[in-house]
Coordinates of C-alpha atoms and ligand atoms in Angstrom, one line a residue:
M44 CA -33.3 8.2 -77.2
T45 CA -33.5 5.3 -79.7
D46 CA -31.7 2.0 -79.2
Q47 CA -29.4 3.0 -82.0
I48 CA -27.8 5.8 -80.3
K49 CA -27.9 4.5 -76.7
R50 CA -24.5 3.6 -75.5
S51 CA -23.3 1.6 -72.6
K52 CA -21.3 3.2 -69.8
V53 CA -18.1 1.7 -71.1
E54 CA -18.7 3.3 -74.5
I55 CA -18.9 6.7 -72.9
I56 CA -15.7 6.0 -70.9
K57 CA -13.9 5.0 -74.0
A58 CA -15.1 8.0 -76.0
D59 CA -14.1 10.4 -73.3
S60 CA -10.7 8.8 -72.6
H61 CA -8.4 10.6 -75.1
N62 CA -7.5 7.3 -76.7
L63 CA -7.3 5.2 -73.5
R64 CA -5.5 7.8 -71.3
G65 CA -8.3 9.0 -69.0
A66 CA -6.9 9.9 -65.7
I67 CA -4.8 6.8 -65.2
K68 CA -1.5 8.6 -65.0
Q69 CA -2.6 11.1 -62.4
Q70 CA -4.3 8.4 -60.3
L71 CA -1.3 6.2 -60.5
A72 CA 0.6 8.8 -58.5
E73 CA -2.2 9.1 -55.8
E74 CA -2.1 7.2 -52.6
A75 CA -5.3 5.2 -53.0
T76 CA -4.7 1.4 -53.4
F77 CA -7.4 1.2 -56.1
F78 CA -8.6 3.1 -59.2
P79 CA -12.1 4.5 -59.8
E80 CA -14.4 2.8 -62.3
E81 CA -13.5 4.8 -65.4
S82 CA -9.8 3.9 -65.0
V83 CA -10.6 0.3 -64.1
Q84 CA -12.3 0.0 -67.5
L85 CA -9.4 1.8 -69.4
L86 CA -6.7 -0.1 -67.6
K87 CA -8.0 -3.3 -69.2
F88 CA -6.8 -2.0 -72.6
H89 CA -3.3 -1.7 -70.9
G90 CA -3.5 -5.3 -69.9
I91 CA -4.3 -4.7 -66.3
Y92 CA -7.3 -5.8 -64.2
Q93 CA -8.2 -4.5 -60.7
Q94 CA -9.0 -7.3 -58.4
D95 CA -9.4 -7.9 -54.6
D96 CA -8.6 -10.9 -52.6
R97 CA -11.9 -12.8 -52.5
D98 CA -10.8 -15.1 -49.7
D99 CA -10.6 -12.0 -47.4
R100 CA -13.4 -9.9 -49.0
K101 CA -16.2 -10.9 -46.6
S102 CA -14.2 -10.6 -43.4
L103 CA -12.8 -7.2 -44.4
K104 CA -16.2 -6.0 -45.4
D105 CA -17.7 -7.3 -42.2
S106 CA -15.1 -5.5 -40.1
G107 CA -15.5 -2.3 -42.0
Q108 CA -12.0 -2.5 -43.5
M109 CA -10.9 -1.6 -47.0
L110 CA -10.8 -4.5 -49.5
D111 CA -7.3 -6.0 -50.2
Y112 CA -6.9 -4.6 -53.8
S113 CA -4.2 -5.8 -56.2
F114 CA -3.9 -6.1 -60.0
M115 CA -3.6 -8.9 -62.5
V116 CA -1.2 -8.0 -65.3
R117 CA -1.5 -10.0 -68.5
T118 CA 1.0 -10.1 -71.3
R119 CA 0.3 -10.4 -75.0
N120 CA 2.4 -13.1 -76.7
P121 CA 1.3 -13.7 -80.3
G122 CA 1.4 -17.5 -80.9
G123 CA 2.5 -17.9 -77.3
Y124 CA 6.1 -16.9 -78.1
A125 CA 8.1 -15.9 -75.0
P126 CA 11.8 -15.1 -75.5
A127 CA 14.1 -16.3 -72.7
A128 CA 14.8 -12.7 -71.5
F129 CA 11.1 -11.9 -71.3
Y130 CA 10.3 -15.1 -69.3
L131 CA 13.2 -14.5 -66.9
A132 CA 11.9 -10.9 -66.3
M133 CA 8.4 -12.3 -65.6
D134 CA 9.9 -14.9 -63.2
H135 CA 11.7 -12.3 -61.2
L136 CA 8.8 -9.9 -61.2
A137 CA 6.5 -12.7 -59.8
D138 CA 8.8 -13.0 -56.8
R139 CA 9.7 -9.4 -56.3
L140 CA 6.4 -7.5 -57.0
A141 CA 3.6 -10.1 -57.4
S142 CA 2.2 -13.2 -55.8
G143 CA 5.2 -15.4 -56.4
T144 CA 3.5 -17.4 -59.2
L145 CA 3.0 -17.1 -62.9
R146 CA 0.0 -18.3 -64.9
V147 CA 0.0 -19.4 -68.5
T148 CA -3.4 -18.5 -70.0
T149 CA -5.7 -20.4 -72.3
R150 CA -4.8 -17.8 -75.0
Q151 CA -1.1 -18.3 -74.8
G152 CA -0.4 -15.3 -72.6
L153 CA 1.2 -15.0 -69.2
Q154 CA -0.3 -13.4 -66.1
L155 CA 1.0 -12.0 -62.8
H156 CA -1.4 -11.7 -60.0
G157 CA -1.3 -9.7 -56.8
V158 CA 0.6 -6.6 -58.1
H159 CA 0.0 -3.6 -55.9
K160 CA -0.9 -0.3 -57.4
L161 CA 2.3 1.2 -56.1
H162 CA 4.3 -1.3 -58.2
L163 CA 2.3 -1.2 -61.4
K164 CA 4.6 1.2 -63.2
E165 CA 7.7 -0.7 -62.3
V166 CA 6.2 -4.0 -63.4
I167 CA 5.1 -2.7 -66.8
A168 CA 8.4 -0.9 -67.3
E169 CA 10.3 -4.2 -66.6
I170 CA 8.0 -6.1 -69.0
N171 CA 8.6 -3.5 -71.7
K172 CA 12.3 -3.5 -71.0
S173 CA 12.4 -7.3 -71.8
L174 CA 10.5 -6.5 -75.0
G175 CA 7.2 -7.8 -73.7
T176 CA 4.0 -5.9 -73.8
T177 CA 0.6 -5.8 -72.0
L178 CA -1.0 -3.4 -74.4
G179 CA -4.2 -4.9 -75.9
A180 CA -4.0 -8.1 -73.7
C181 CA -7.5 -7.1 -72.4
G182 CA -10.1 -4.5 -73.3
D183 CA -12.5 -4.0 -76.3
I184 CA -9.8 -4.7 -78.8
N185 CA -8.1 -7.6 -80.6
R186 CA -6.7 -9.9 -77.9
N187 CA -3.6 -12.1 -78.1
V188 CA -3.6 -13.8 -81.5
M189 CA -3.2 -17.5 -81.1
A190 CA -1.2 -19.9 -83.3
P191 CA -0.3 -23.6 -82.9
P192 CA 2.6 -23.4 -80.5
A193 CA 4.8 -26.2 -81.9
P194 CA 8.1 -24.6 -83.1
F195 CA 8.2 -26.9 -86.1
T196 CA 10.2 -25.5 -89.0
A197 CA 7.8 -27.1 -91.5
K198 CA 6.2 -24.4 -93.7
P199 CA 2.6 -24.6 -92.4
Y200 CA 3.7 -23.9 -88.8
A201 CA 6.1 -21.2 -89.9
V202 CA 3.4 -19.5 -91.9
A203 CA 0.9 -19.8 -89.1
R204 CA 3.3 -18.1 -86.7
Q205 CA 4.2 -15.3 -89.1
T206 CA 0.5 -14.7 -89.9
A207 CA -0.4 -14.5 -86.2
E208 CA 2.4 -11.9 -85.8
Q209 CA 1.2 -9.9 -88.8
I210 CA -2.4 -9.8 -87.6
A211 CA -1.3 -8.9 -84.1
E212 CA 0.7 -6.0 -85.5
L213 CA -2.1 -4.9 -87.8
L214 CA -4.5 -4.7 -84.9
T215 CA -2.2 -3.2 -82.2
P216 CA -3.7 0.2 -81.2
H217 CA -1.9 3.3 -82.3
T218 CA -2.5 5.3 -79.2
G219 CA 0.5 6.7 -77.4
A220 CA -1.3 6.4 -74.1
Y221 CA 0.5 3.2 -73.1
F222 CA 3.9 4.8 -73.5
E223 CA 2.8 8.0 -71.9
V224 CA 1.3 6.4 -68.8
W225 CA 3.9 3.7 -68.2
Q226 CA 7.1 4.9 -69.6
A227 CA 7.3 8.6 -69.8
D228 CA 8.0 10.6 -66.7
E229 CA 6.5 13.7 -68.2
K230 CA 3.6 14.0 -70.6
V231 CA 5.3 13.4 -74.0
F232 CA 2.3 13.7 -76.2
S233 CA -0.1 16.6 -76.5
S234 CA -3.6 15.5 -75.5
Q235 CA -4.3 15.6 -79.3
E236 CA -6.0 12.3 -80.0
E237 CA -4.1 9.9 -82.3
F238 CA -5.9 8.5 -85.3
E239 CA -6.8 4.9 -84.7
P240 CA -7.2 3.8 -88.4
I241 CA -9.1 0.6 -87.6
Y242 CA -10.6 1.0 -84.2
G243 CA -11.6 4.7 -84.3
K244 CA -12.3 6.7 -81.1
T245 CA -14.3 4.1 -79.3
Y246 CA -12.4 0.9 -80.3
L247 CA -14.6 -2.2 -80.7
P248 CA -17.9 -2.9 -79.0
R249 CA -16.3 -5.8 -77.1
K250 CA -13.3 -8.0 -76.9
F251 CA -12.2 -9.6 -80.2
K252 CA -10.4 -12.9 -80.5
I253 CA -8.4 -14.3 -83.4
A254 CA -6.5 -17.6 -83.9
V255 CA -4.4 -18.9 -86.8
A256 CA -4.5 -22.7 -87.2
V257 CA -2.5 -25.2 -89.2
E258 CA -4.8 -27.4 -91.3
G259 CA -5.7 -30.5 -89.3
D260 CA -4.2 -29.2 -86.0
N261 CA -6.9 -27.7 -83.8
S262 CA -4.6 -26.8 -80.9
V263 CA -6.0 -23.3 -81.0
D264 CA -9.7 -24.2 -80.6
I265 CA -10.5 -22.4 -83.9
Y266 CA -14.3 -22.7 -83.7
T267 CA -14.4 -20.7 -80.4
Q268 CA -12.7 -17.6 -82.0
D269 CA -14.4 -14.4 -83.3
L270 CA -12.1 -14.9 -86.4
G271 CA -10.2 -18.0 -87.3
V272 CA -7.6 -18.1 -90.1
V273 CA -6.3 -21.3 -91.7
P274 CA -3.5 -21.1 -94.2
I275 CA -4.0 -23.4 -97.3
F276 CA -1.1 -24.8 -99.3
N277 CA -1.1 -26.6 -102.6
I278 CA 0.7 -29.9 -103.2
H279 CA 4.0 -28.0 -103.9
E280 CA 3.8 -26.4 -100.4
K281 CA 2.9 -23.1 -101.9
L282 CA 0.6 -20.9 -99.9
T283 CA -2.5 -20.4 -101.9
G284 CA -4.6 -18.4 -99.4
F285 CA -6.5 -18.6 -96.2
N286 CA -9.8 -20.0 -95.1
L287 CA -11.7 -17.8 -92.6
T288 CA -14.1 -18.8 -89.8
V289 CA -16.2 -16.2 -88.0
G290 CA -18.5 -15.8 -85.0
G291 CA -17.3 -18.3 -82.4
G292 CA -17.5 -17.3 -78.8
L293 CA -18.3 -18.9 -75.5
G294 CA -19.4 -16.5 -72.7
T295 CA -22.9 -16.8 -71.4
T296 CA -24.8 -15.5 -68.4
H297 CA -26.8 -17.8 -66.1
A298 CA -30.5 -17.4 -66.5
N299 CA -30.1 -15.2 -69.5
P300 CA -31.2 -17.3 -72.5
A301 CA -30.3 -14.5 -74.9
T302 CA -26.7 -15.4 -74.2
F303 CA -25.1 -18.6 -75.5
P304 CA -21.9 -20.3 -76.6
R305 CA -21.6 -20.3 -80.4
K306 CA -19.4 -22.3 -82.8
A307 CA -17.9 -20.3 -85.6
D308 CA -19.2 -20.4 -89.2
H309 CA -17.1 -20.9 -92.3
L310 CA -16.9 -17.5 -94.0
G311 CA -14.8 -18.3 -97.1
F312 CA -11.3 -18.1 -98.6
V313 CA -9.0 -15.2 -99.5
T314 CA -5.7 -15.0 -101.3
P315 CA -2.5 -14.2 -99.4
E316 CA -2.6 -10.6 -100.8
D317 CA -6.1 -10.1 -99.4
L318 CA -5.7 -11.6 -96.0
L319 CA -4.9 -8.5 -93.9
A320 CA -7.6 -6.5 -95.8
A321 CA -10.1 -9.3 -95.1
V322 CA -9.1 -9.3 -91.3
K323 CA -9.6 -5.5 -91.3
A324 CA -13.0 -5.9 -93.0
V325 CA -14.2 -8.5 -90.5
V326 CA -13.1 -6.3 -87.6
S327 CA -14.6 -3.2 -89.2
V328 CA -18.0 -4.7 -89.7
Q329 CA -18.1 -5.7 -86.0
R330 CA -16.8 -2.2 -85.1
D331 CA -19.7 -0.5 -87.1
F332 CA -22.5 -2.9 -86.5
G333 CA -21.8 -4.6 -83.2
D334 CA -24.0 -3.8 -80.2
R335 CA -22.6 -0.8 -78.3
Y336 CA -25.5 -0.7 -75.8
N337 CA -25.8 -4.1 -74.3
R338 CA -22.4 -5.5 -73.5
R339 CA -23.9 -9.0 -73.0
H340 CA -24.9 -8.9 -76.6
A341 CA -21.9 -7.2 -78.1
R342 CA -19.6 -10.0 -79.3
L343 CA -19.4 -10.7 -83.0
K344 CA -21.2 -14.0 -82.5
Y345 CA -24.5 -12.1 -81.7
L346 CA -24.2 -9.9 -84.7
I347 CA -23.8 -12.9 -86.9
H348 CA -26.5 -14.8 -85.1
D349 CA -29.0 -11.9 -85.4
Q350 CA -28.2 -10.8 -89.0
G351 CA -27.3 -14.2 -90.4
I352 CA -24.0 -15.4 -92.0
D353 CA -25.2 -14.4 -95.5
W354 CA -25.6 -10.8 -94.4
F355 CA -22.2 -10.8 -92.7
H356 CA -20.6 -12.4 -95.7
S357 CA -22.0 -9.6 -98.0
K358 CA -20.9 -6.9 -95.5
V359 CA -17.4 -8.3 -95.4
E360 CA -17.3 -8.3 -99.2
E361 CA -18.5 -4.7 -99.3
Y362 CA -15.8 -3.6 -96.8
L363 CA -13.2 -5.6 -98.6
G364 CA -14.3 -4.3 -102.0
K365 CA -14.2 -7.7 -103.7
P366 CA -15.9 -11.1 -103.4
L367 CA -14.7 -13.8 -101.0
Q368 CA -14.0 -17.1 -102.5
P369 CA -15.6 -20.3 -101.4
W370 CA -14.3 -22.1 -98.3
F371 CA -11.6 -24.6 -99.2
P372 CA -12.4 -28.1 -97.9
L373 CA -10.1 -29.2 -95.1
K374 CA -9.0 -32.5 -93.7
P375 CA -10.4 -33.4 -90.3
W376 CA -9.1 -31.6 -87.2
V377 CA -7.3 -33.4 -84.4
F378 CA -6.1 -32.0 -81.0
E379 CA -2.4 -31.7 -80.4
D380 CA -0.7 -30.7 -77.2
Y381 CA 2.9 -31.4 -78.0
L382 CA 3.9 -32.7 -74.6
G383 CA 7.2 -34.6 -74.3
W384 CA 10.3 -34.4 -76.5
H385 CA 9.9 -33.7 -80.3
P386 CA 12.3 -32.8 -83.1
Q387 CA 11.7 -29.3 -84.4
G388 CA 12.9 -30.0 -87.9
D389 CA 16.2 -28.1 -87.7
G390 CA 18.3 -30.6 -85.8
R391 CA 17.1 -29.2 -82.4
Y392 CA 14.3 -30.4 -80.1
F393 CA 11.5 -29.0 -78.0
L394 CA 10.1 -30.3 -74.8
G395 CA 6.4 -29.9 -73.9
L396 CA 5.8 -29.8 -70.1
W397 CA 2.4 -30.2 -68.5
I398 CA 1.6 -27.3 -66.2
E399 CA -1.4 -28.0 -63.9
N400 CA -3.9 -25.3 -64.8
G401 CA -1.2 -23.1 -66.2
R402 CA 0.2 -22.3 -62.7
I403 CA 3.9 -22.0 -62.5
K404 CA 4.9 -22.2 -58.9
D405 CA 7.1 -23.7 -56.2
E406 CA 5.3 -25.6 -53.5
G407 CA 7.2 -27.9 -51.1
T408 CA 9.3 -30.4 -53.1
F409 CA 7.5 -29.5 -56.3
R410 CA 9.7 -26.6 -57.7
L411 CA 8.4 -26.0 -61.2
K412 CA 9.2 -22.3 -61.2
T413 CA 12.7 -22.8 -60.0
A414 CA 13.3 -25.6 -62.6
L415 CA 12.0 -23.5 -65.5
R416 CA 14.2 -20.6 -64.4
E417 CA 17.3 -22.7 -64.1
I418 CA 16.7 -24.3 -67.5
V419 CA 16.0 -21.0 -69.2
E420 CA 19.0 -19.3 -67.6
R421 CA 21.3 -22.1 -68.4
F422 CA 20.3 -22.8 -72.0
Q423 CA 18.8 -19.4 -72.9
C424 CA 15.9 -21.3 -74.6
D425 CA 12.8 -19.5 -75.6
L426 CA 9.4 -20.7 -74.4
L427 CA 6.1 -21.1 -76.2
F428 CA 2.9 -21.1 -74.2
T429 CA 0.2 -23.4 -75.4
P430 CA -3.6 -22.9 -75.7
T431 CA -4.1 -25.6 -73.0
Q432 CA -1.9 -23.7 -70.5
N433 CA 1.2 -25.7 -71.0
V434 CA 4.8 -24.7 -71.8
L435 CA 7.2 -25.8 -74.6
L436 CA 10.9 -25.3 -74.1
T437 CA 12.4 -24.8 -77.5
S438 CA 15.6 -25.1 -79.6
I439 CA 17.3 -27.6 -77.3
L440 CA 20.4 -29.5 -78.6
A441 CA 20.4 -33.3 -78.5
D442 CA 23.2 -33.3 -75.9
Q443 CA 21.3 -30.9 -73.6
R444 CA 18.3 -33.1 -73.2
Q445 CA 19.6 -35.3 -70.5
E446 CA 20.6 -32.3 -68.3
I447 CA 17.2 -30.8 -68.7
D448 CA 15.5 -34.0 -67.8
A449 CA 17.7 -34.2 -64.7
I450 CA 16.9 -30.6 -63.6
L451 CA 13.2 -31.3 -63.9
A452 CA 13.5 -34.6 -61.9
T453 CA 15.5 -32.9 -59.2
H454 CA 12.8 -30.3 -58.8
G455 CA 10.0 -32.8 -58.7
V456 CA 8.5 -31.9 -62.1
R457 CA 6.8 -34.8 -63.9
T458 CA 7.5 -35.6 -67.5
A459 CA 4.5 -36.1 -69.9
E460 CA 4.7 -39.8 -69.5
A461 CA 4.2 -39.5 -65.7
V462 CA 1.1 -37.4 -66.1
S463 CA -2.2 -39.2 -66.2
N464 CA -4.5 -38.6 -69.2
A465 CA -7.2 -37.2 -66.9
E466 CA -4.7 -34.6 -65.8
R467 CA -3.2 -34.0 -69.3
Y468 CA -6.4 -33.2 -71.1
S469 CA -7.9 -31.0 -68.3
M470 CA -7.8 -27.3 -67.7
A471 CA -9.4 -24.8 -65.3
C472 CA -9.6 -21.0 -65.2
P473 CA -8.3 -19.1 -62.1
A474 CA -11.7 -18.2 -60.5
W475 CA -11.3 -17.7 -56.7
P476 CA -9.5 -16.0 -55.1
T477 CA -8.5 -13.5 -57.9
C478 CA -11.4 -13.4 -60.4
G479 CA -14.0 -10.9 -59.5
L480 CA -16.6 -12.8 -61.6
A481 CA -16.2 -16.3 -60.1
V482 CA -19.2 -17.8 -58.5
T483 CA -17.2 -20.8 -57.2
E484 CA -13.8 -22.4 -57.2
S485 CA -12.1 -23.7 -60.4
E486 CA -8.3 -23.8 -60.4
R487 CA -8.3 -24.9 -56.7
A488 CA -11.2 -27.4 -57.2
L489 CA -10.2 -29.2 -60.4
P490 CA -7.2 -31.1 -59.1
G491 CA -9.3 -33.0 -56.6
V492 CA -12.0 -33.7 -59.2
I493 CA -9.4 -35.0 -61.6
D494 CA -8.0 -37.3 -58.9
E495 CA -11.4 -38.8 -58.4
I496 CA -12.1 -39.1 -62.1
G497 CA -8.6 -40.5 -62.8
A498 CA -9.0 -43.1 -60.0
K499 CA -12.5 -44.2 -61.4
L500 CA -11.2 -44.4 -64.9
A501 CA -8.2 -46.5 -63.7
D502 CA -10.6 -48.8 -61.8
L503 CA -12.5 -49.4 -65.0
G504 CA -9.3 -49.9 -67.1
L505 CA -10.0 -46.7 -68.9
S506 CA -7.0 -44.6 -67.9
G507 CA -5.6 -44.7 -71.4
E508 CA -8.6 -42.7 -72.7
A509 CA -7.9 -39.1 -73.7
I510 CA -11.0 -37.2 -72.4
S511 CA -11.0 -33.4 -72.4
I512 CA -12.2 -32.0 -69.1
R513 CA -12.5 -28.3 -68.6
M514 CA -13.7 -26.3 -65.6
T515 CA -14.6 -22.7 -65.0
G516 CA -15.8 -20.9 -61.9
C517 CA -18.6 -19.0 -63.8
P518 CA -20.4 -19.2 -67.2
N519 CA -17.9 -16.8 -69.0
G520 CA -16.1 -19.8 -70.3
C521 CA -12.4 -18.8 -69.9
A522 CA -11.2 -22.5 -70.0
R523 CA -13.5 -23.1 -73.0
P524 CA -15.6 -25.6 -71.0
Y525 CA -18.4 -25.7 -73.7
M526 CA -16.2 -27.6 -76.1
G527 CA -14.9 -30.2 -73.6
E528 CA -16.0 -33.8 -73.5
I529 CA -16.8 -33.0 -69.9
G530 CA -17.4 -29.3 -69.0
F531 CA -17.9 -28.1 -65.4
V532 CA -19.3 -24.6 -65.3
G533 CA -19.6 -22.9 -61.9
S534 CA -23.3 -22.3 -61.2
G535 CA -23.4 -21.5 -57.5
T536 CA -21.4 -21.9 -54.3
N537 CA -19.6 -25.2 -54.6
A538 CA -21.9 -26.2 -57.5
Y539 CA -21.4 -26.8 -61.2
N540 CA -23.5 -27.4 -64.3
I541 CA -22.0 -30.5 -66.0
Y542 CA -21.8 -30.5 -69.8
L543 CA -21.2 -33.6 -71.9
G544 CA -20.9 -34.5 -75.6
G545 CA -18.0 -32.3 -76.8
N546 CA -15.0 -33.9 -78.5
L547 CA -11.2 -33.8 -78.0
A548 CA -10.7 -32.2 -81.4
S549 CA -13.0 -29.4 -80.2
T550 CA -15.2 -29.2 -83.3
R551 CA -18.6 -29.2 -81.6
L552 CA -20.3 -27.7 -78.6
N553 CA -21.4 -29.9 -75.7
W554 CA -24.8 -29.7 -73.9
V555 CA -26.0 -29.4 -70.3
F556 CA -26.3 -32.8 -68.8
R557 CA -27.0 -31.8 -65.1
E558 CA -27.4 -28.5 -63.4
K559 CA -26.1 -27.3 -60.0
V560 CA -24.3 -30.5 -59.1
K561 CA -22.5 -30.1 -55.8
R562 CA -18.8 -30.6 -55.9
E563 CA -19.0 -33.8 -53.8
E564 CA -21.7 -35.2 -56.1
I565 CA -19.6 -34.9 -59.3
L566 CA -18.2 -38.4 -59.1
P567 CA -21.4 -40.1 -58.1
V568 CA -23.0 -38.4 -61.1
L569 CA -20.3 -39.2 -63.6
G570 CA -19.2 -42.6 -62.3
P571 CA -22.2 -44.5 -63.8
I572 CA -21.7 -42.8 -67.1
F573 CA -18.0 -44.0 -67.2
E574 CA -19.3 -47.5 -66.4
A575 CA -21.9 -47.3 -69.2
F576 CA -19.2 -46.1 -71.5
K577 CA -17.0 -49.1 -70.6
Q578 CA -19.8 -51.5 -71.3
E579 CA -21.6 -50.0 -74.2
R580 CA -19.1 -48.1 -76.2
S581 CA -18.5 -49.0 -79.9
P582 CA -15.0 -50.1 -80.7
E583 CA -12.7 -47.0 -80.8
E584 CA -15.6 -44.7 -79.7
S585 CA -14.4 -41.8 -77.6
F586 CA -16.2 -40.7 -74.4
G587 CA -17.5 -37.6 -76.1
D588 CA -18.8 -39.4 -79.1
F589 CA -20.4 -42.0 -76.8
C590 CA -22.2 -39.3 -74.8
L591 CA -23.4 -37.7 -78.1
R592 CA -24.7 -41.0 -79.5
K593 CA -26.5 -41.9 -76.3
G594 CA -28.0 -38.5 -75.7
R595 CA -28.9 -36.7 -72.5
E596 CA -32.2 -38.6 -71.7
A597 CA -30.5 -42.0 -72.0
L598 CA -27.5 -40.9 -69.9
L599 CA -29.8 -39.6 -67.2
T600 CA -31.1 -43.1 -66.6
V601 CA -27.8 -45.0 -66.5
Ligands
SRM845 FE1 -11.6 -14.8 -69.7 C1 -13.2 -12.2 -68.1 C2 -9.4 -14.9 -67.2 C3 -9.6 -16.7 -71.6 C4 -14.3 -15.4 -71.7 N1 -11.3 -13.7 -67.9 C5 -12.1 -12.7 -67.5 C6 -11.4 -12.0 -66.3 C7 -10.5 -10.9 -66.7 C8 -12.4 -11.5 -65.2 C9 -12.9 -10.1 -65.2 O1 -13.3 -9.6 -66.3 O2 -12.9 -9.5 -64.2 C10 -10.6 -13.2 -65.8 C11 -9.4 -12.9 -64.9 C12 -9.2 -14.0 -63.9 C13 -7.9 -13.9 -63.2 O3 -7.9 -13.8 -61.9 O4 -6.9 -14.1 -63.8 C14 -10.4 -14.0 -67.0 N2 -9.8 -15.5 -69.5 C15 -9.1 -15.6 -68.3 C16 -7.8 -16.5 -68.5 C17 -6.6 -16.0 -67.7 C18 -8.3 -17.9 -68.1 C19 -7.2 -18.9 -68.0 O5 -7.4 -19.9 -67.4 O6 -6.2 -18.8 -68.7 C20 -7.7 -16.4 -70.0 C21 -6.8 -15.3 -70.5 C22 -6.5 -15.4 -72.0 C23 -5.6 -14.4 -72.5 O7 -4.4 -14.5 -72.4 O8 -6.1 -13.4 -73.2 C24 -9.1 -16.2 -70.5 N3 -11.9 -15.8 -71.4 C25 -11.0 -16.6 -72.0 C26 -11.6 -17.4 -73.0 C27 -11.0 -18.5 -73.8 C28 -10.3 -18.0 -75.1 O9 -10.3 -16.8 -75.3 O10 -9.9 -18.8 -75.8 C29 -13.0 -17.0 -73.0 C30 -14.1 -17.7 -73.8 C31 -14.0 -17.4 -75.2 C32 -14.8 -16.1 -75.5 O11 -14.2 -15.0 -75.3 O12 -15.9 -16.2 -76.0 C33 -13.1 -16.0 -72.0 N4 -13.4 -13.9 -69.9 C34 -14.4 -14.3 -70.7 C35 -15.6 -13.5 -70.5 C36 -16.9 -13.7 -71.3 C37 -16.9 -13.0 -72.6 C38 -18.3 -13.0 -73.2 O13 -18.3 -12.9 -74.4 O14 -19.3 -13.0 -72.6 C39 -15.3 -12.6 -69.5 C40 -16.2 -11.6 -68.9 C41 -16.4 -10.4 -69.8 O15 -15.7 -10.2 -70.7 O16 -17.3 -9.7 -69.4 C42 -13.9 -12.9 -69.1
SF4_846 FE1 -13.4 -15.8 -63.8 FE2 -15.5 -16.9 -64.9 FE3 -13.3 -16.5 -66.4 FE4 -13.2 -18.3 -64.5 S1 -14.6 -18.3 -66.3 S2 -11.7 -16.7 -64.8 S3 -14.5 -17.5 -62.9 S4 -14.6 -14.9 -65.5

């Protein structure tokens, strides 16, 4: 067999699945608490991941017992939009049929954890009833399309939101499998396969990620996306077209130098009429030329790295049937998180709330989940999830603001002003105990690390600095640590590789500073660097820029 026709196991599962049906429906009715491998792979396309409680895994295995299986269910919310009814449905589901918490994701989606197989059908039905969906939230397919979350009525924001929705719609799979498995009691379709006009029978070689930005506002981390789209306006606020970036991606594998994080390239510019065709062309080139044998080499970034951006550019033009125009020069990017109160532009306000690592929960006197439910029930306000795991409550009237502030205060939820900068610009992926790929803690470890860093910065009079700090429990990069000013990437039990040199605007990759640093050594390693930053920085220099200017060798000797 030649490499060209060798296919990975997942490719064979997809090809044999009758457009993502496989045997999920039958197995759902069976007593087992888990699914076999083929279905585990297909369930991802339905937004569902099989997991087991890693806190208990060892003791269960040692005592010869069955693992404690449950499922993570992820919703797809283009631009992070979550209508009030959807949010309330998720809130109730979390208590009734999941782990009691909700988790806002780094791609503006929402996750339930701890759903038992027995309850999957009811959970998905409830989500669909509230007009939410999990279809395409995971799997080898286009994922949630991101957009700057601020609900500003200003044209660039409105266009970015609409564009994200249009792209999401274009790339939603056509298969009836989702309806058939989760909604219909009887088989409603023949096993005749539907025609997937863009994806074809085997969908994409790997996950595919798209974000739409607003010029100058890099809240979506555009350079980490497979495809980035930036609407361009003329001085009369007329939409003239879209810049496109391609080939960003972050996942790596430890000790496999053939894998690496990659910042996207500028591909070119297309007119509004050509945008969707251009998106289709980019996706189709990856569909036809992406690696379908080695899943660690299957993302678009590797195709572009191997073939070169010029080759990719020509292929996209060939699929589009016309030339791409040159990239339109942009103003510099900045990072926006929209925390606190802001006018929307239509006489109403929105409130950005900091959510520690995206986890919406009640714990002792801190009752964030209850507070959000009360506010959404009372004011029927829609939510927007942000790419840094926060929540915006939208369309609030001026005279409702005080009452909302009071509800939050009663439930122990801090306003943006009460959150330290170390907390505000940080994020962590879930890792243990739910993520099957975690090599160490992340969500449960970062708060302690942030406390230590925050205290050190305060001692040095640096607590006003906005430094992005991102942690993941393995090198897959779910909290985009390779763009942070400080990145912690799990590299062994209780150990992290520390990355430095990124920037808050997220326009460059950072680099490894130290490897396998034990959790308790993090502050001793970083403390002297903060001190050097205090003493040697140039006026207005950010921490990331300082680290970049000094370079790794010099920082190792401070
Ligand atoms: Fe991720 C796999 C969580 C954003 C790169 N990611 C996983 C899984 C599903 C583990 C698994 O495959 O078994 C994690 C589930 C953990 C759990 O218990 O919930 C997981 N990823 C997440 C979320 C929830 C992290 C978060 O803190 O919010 C994010 C969900 C976003 C969403 O709503 O769709 C999430 N994942 C990302 C991002 C960031 C982004 O997309 O902006 C990345 C890096 C960007 C990229 O894709 O290059 C990312 N996740 C990965 C990878 C590595 C992919 C690669 O190219 O190598 C994996 C593993 C894989 O696909 O094999 C992965
Ligand atoms: Fe899991 Fe690794 Fe993603 Fe964290 S970065 S959620 S540990 S796959």
